[in-house]
XYZ file of C-alpha atoms in Angstrom:
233
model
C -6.112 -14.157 14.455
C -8.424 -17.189 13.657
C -10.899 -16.147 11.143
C -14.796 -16.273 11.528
C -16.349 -19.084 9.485
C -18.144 -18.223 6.704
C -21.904 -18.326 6.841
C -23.946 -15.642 8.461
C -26.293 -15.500 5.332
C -23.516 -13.280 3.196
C -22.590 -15.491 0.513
C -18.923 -16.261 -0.142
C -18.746 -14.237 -3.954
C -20.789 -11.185 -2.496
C -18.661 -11.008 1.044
C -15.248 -11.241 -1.164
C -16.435 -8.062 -2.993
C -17.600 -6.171 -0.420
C -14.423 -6.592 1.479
C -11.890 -5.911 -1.458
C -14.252 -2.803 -2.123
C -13.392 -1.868 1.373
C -9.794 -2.619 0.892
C -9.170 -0.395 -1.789
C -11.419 2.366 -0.108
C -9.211 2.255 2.796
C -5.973 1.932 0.311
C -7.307 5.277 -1.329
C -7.453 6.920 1.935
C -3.744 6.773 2.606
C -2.874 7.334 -1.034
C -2.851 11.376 -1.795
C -0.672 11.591 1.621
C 1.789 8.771 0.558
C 2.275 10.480 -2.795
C 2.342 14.373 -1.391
C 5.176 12.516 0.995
C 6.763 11.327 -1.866
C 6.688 14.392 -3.662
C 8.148 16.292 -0.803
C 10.684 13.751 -0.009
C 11.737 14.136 -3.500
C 12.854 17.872 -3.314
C 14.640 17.192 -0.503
C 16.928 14.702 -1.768
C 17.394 17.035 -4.514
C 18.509 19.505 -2.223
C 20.567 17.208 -0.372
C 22.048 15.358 -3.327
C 22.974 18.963 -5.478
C 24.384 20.745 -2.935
C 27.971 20.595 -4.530
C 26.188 20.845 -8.371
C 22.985 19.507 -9.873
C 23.919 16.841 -12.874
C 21.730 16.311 -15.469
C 20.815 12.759 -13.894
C 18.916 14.336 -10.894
C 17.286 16.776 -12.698
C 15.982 13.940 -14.692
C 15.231 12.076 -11.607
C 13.456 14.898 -9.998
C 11.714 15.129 -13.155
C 10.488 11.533 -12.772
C 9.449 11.736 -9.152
C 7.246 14.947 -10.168
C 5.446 13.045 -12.852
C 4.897 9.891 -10.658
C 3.446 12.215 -7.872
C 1.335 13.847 -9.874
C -0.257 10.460 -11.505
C -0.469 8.983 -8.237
C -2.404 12.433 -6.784
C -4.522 12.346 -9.597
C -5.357 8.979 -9.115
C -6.772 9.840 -5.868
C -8.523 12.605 -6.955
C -10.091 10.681 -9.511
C -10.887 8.072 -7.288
C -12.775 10.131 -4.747
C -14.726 11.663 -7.713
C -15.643 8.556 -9.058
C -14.110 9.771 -12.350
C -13.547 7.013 -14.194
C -16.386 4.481 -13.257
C -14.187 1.574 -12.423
C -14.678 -1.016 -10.444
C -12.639 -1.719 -7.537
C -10.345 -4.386 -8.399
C -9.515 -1.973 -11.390
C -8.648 1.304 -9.222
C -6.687 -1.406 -6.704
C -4.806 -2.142 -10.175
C -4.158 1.250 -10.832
C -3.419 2.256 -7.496
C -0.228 -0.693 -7.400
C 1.121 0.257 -10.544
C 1.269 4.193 -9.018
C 3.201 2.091 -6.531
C 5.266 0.457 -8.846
C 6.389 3.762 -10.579
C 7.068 5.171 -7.012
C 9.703 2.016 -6.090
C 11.342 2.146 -9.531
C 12.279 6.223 -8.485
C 13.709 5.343 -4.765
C 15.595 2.195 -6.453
C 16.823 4.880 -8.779
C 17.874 6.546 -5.935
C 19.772 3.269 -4.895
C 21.715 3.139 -8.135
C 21.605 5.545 -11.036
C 21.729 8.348 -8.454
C 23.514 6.932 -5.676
C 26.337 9.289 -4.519
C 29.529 8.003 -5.891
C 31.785 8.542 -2.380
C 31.144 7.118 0.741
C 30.112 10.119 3.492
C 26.743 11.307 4.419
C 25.070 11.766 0.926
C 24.943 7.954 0.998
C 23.983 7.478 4.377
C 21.104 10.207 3.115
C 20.123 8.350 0.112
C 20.070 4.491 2.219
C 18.272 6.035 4.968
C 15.084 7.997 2.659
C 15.382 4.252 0.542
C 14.589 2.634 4.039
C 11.823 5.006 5.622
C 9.587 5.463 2.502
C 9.885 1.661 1.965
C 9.632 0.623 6.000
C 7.367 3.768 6.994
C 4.646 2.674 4.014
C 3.701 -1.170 5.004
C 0.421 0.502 7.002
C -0.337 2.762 4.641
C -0.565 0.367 1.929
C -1.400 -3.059 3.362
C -4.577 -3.000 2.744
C -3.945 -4.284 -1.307
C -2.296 -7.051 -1.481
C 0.469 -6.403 -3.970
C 0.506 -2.430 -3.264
C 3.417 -2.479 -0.699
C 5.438 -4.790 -2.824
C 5.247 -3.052 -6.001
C 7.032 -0.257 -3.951
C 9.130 -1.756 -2.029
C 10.569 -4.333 -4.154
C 12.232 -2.218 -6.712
C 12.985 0.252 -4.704
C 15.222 -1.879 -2.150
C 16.481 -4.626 -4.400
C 18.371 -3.074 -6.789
C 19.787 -0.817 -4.661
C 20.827 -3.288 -2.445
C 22.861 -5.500 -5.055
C 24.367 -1.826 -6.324
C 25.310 -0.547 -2.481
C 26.381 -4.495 -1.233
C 28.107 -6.267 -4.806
C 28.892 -3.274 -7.193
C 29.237 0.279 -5.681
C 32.616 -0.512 -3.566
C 33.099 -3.982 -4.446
C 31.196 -7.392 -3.360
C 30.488 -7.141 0.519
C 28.855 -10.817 0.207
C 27.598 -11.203 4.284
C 26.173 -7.262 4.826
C 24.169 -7.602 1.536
C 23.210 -11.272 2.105
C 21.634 -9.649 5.683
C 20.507 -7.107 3.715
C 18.582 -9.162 1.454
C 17.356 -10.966 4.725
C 15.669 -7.559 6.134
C 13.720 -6.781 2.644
C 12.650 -9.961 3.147
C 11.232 -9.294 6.617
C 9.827 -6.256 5.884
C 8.332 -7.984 2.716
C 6.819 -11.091 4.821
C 5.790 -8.547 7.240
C 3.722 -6.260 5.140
C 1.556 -9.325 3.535
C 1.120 -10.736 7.355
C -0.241 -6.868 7.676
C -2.207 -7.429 4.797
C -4.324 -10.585 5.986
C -4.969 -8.775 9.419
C -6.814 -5.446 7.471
C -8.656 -8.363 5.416
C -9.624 -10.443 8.428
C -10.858 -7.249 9.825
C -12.734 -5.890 7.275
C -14.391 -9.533 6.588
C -15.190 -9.215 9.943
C -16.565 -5.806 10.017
C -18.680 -6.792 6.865
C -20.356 -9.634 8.708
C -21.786 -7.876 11.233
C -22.597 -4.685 9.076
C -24.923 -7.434 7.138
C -26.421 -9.057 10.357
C -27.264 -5.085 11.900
C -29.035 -4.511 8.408
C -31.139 -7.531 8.676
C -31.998 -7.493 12.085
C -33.300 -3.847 11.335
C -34.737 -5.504 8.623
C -36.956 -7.173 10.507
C -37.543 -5.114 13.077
C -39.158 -3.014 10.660
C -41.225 -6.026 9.655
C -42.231 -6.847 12.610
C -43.182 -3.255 13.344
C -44.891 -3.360 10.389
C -47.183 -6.144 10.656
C -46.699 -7.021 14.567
C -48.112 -11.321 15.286
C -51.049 -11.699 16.189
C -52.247 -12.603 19.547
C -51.651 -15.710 20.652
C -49.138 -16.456 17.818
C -45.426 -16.541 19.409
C -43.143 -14.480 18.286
C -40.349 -14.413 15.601
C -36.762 -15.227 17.574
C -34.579 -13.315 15.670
């Protein structure tokens, strides 16, 4: 997409906050159902994980995951309240570190919890790992960093544990490996740039409506007088 040039009248400082107001806005809209997923994912793999015996560790981990969803729910809430009076850089801040908590539990997943034999508990564990980290790039392009701070420590660890420690070095799978959390990485900032050139966009001509029915008003107001040519607008 080949972005507008700036001008329009909306100076560069005031357009920039505008649109990273409406970036975390729209951020904040997929958060509570990202974290309620999260949360609900989470039992599951408990019930998946424990069906021969829970072990301390997942009770720990399930633990964890409750906490983190709760933060991250509250966060919303707050949020949509207007709780805490922050600006929106800070609840953008807030909302990525939610994120972060969120990856650190699925990489935990990847490695502290990661079945120990090879069956269909793995292939479980690898395939919630992928679709919470692949299923979330919409949901949380529209911060920069927010997809990243999920998805990178949820998929890199466990990717050196499943490819170079779990069942011994397997040096071409986890290179390839590495290679798709990098796609899905450079894919989810391209993502990222297309909400922002969209919402610059969409703030542009937001601007231009007001002050055109600006002046209409104006002009309504106090209408030329005759013989005096009109305003082109």
């Amino acid at each position: 997409m080949n972005p507008l040039p700036p001008g329009n009248g909306v100076p560069p400082a005031v357009l920039a906050q505008d649109v990273e107001a409406l970036q975390v806005a729209e951020l904040y809209r997929n958060l509570p159902l990202g974290a309620g997923a999260a949360l609900v994912g989470t039992i599951l793999c408990i019930f998946v994980l424990g069906e021969n015996g829970l072990r301390p560790e997942h009770v720990l981990w399930l633990g964890y995951g409750i906490v983190v969803a709760a933060l991250r729910l509250g966060l919303g809430w707050a949020y949509h309240a207007g709780a805490l009076g922050l600006d929106a850089r800070d609840w953008g801040r807030l909302a990525v570190l939610g994120n972060l908590l969120a990856g650190i539990q699925w990489g935990l997943l990847g490695t502290w919890i990661f079945p120990g034999e090879p069956g269909p508990n793995q292939n479980f564990a690898i395939m919630v790992i992928t679709c919470y980290v692949g299923g979330s790039i919409t949901a949380y392009a529209p911060v920069r960093w927010a997809h990243p701070a999920l998805s990178i420590p949820a998929t890199v660890p466990a990717t050196i544990n499943i490819f170079f420690v779990e069942s011994g070095p397997h040096p071409v799978a986890g290179l390839m490996a590495f290679f798709f959390v990098g796609m899905v990485l450079f894919y989810a900032l391209r993502e990222t740039e297309a909400v922002a050139e969209r919402l610059r966009a969409d703030t542009r001509i937001r601007r231009k409506l007001v002050d055109l029915e600006r002046e209409a008003r104006r002009l309504a107001a106090f209408p030329p007088a005759a013989g005096t040519p009109a305003r082109r607008l």
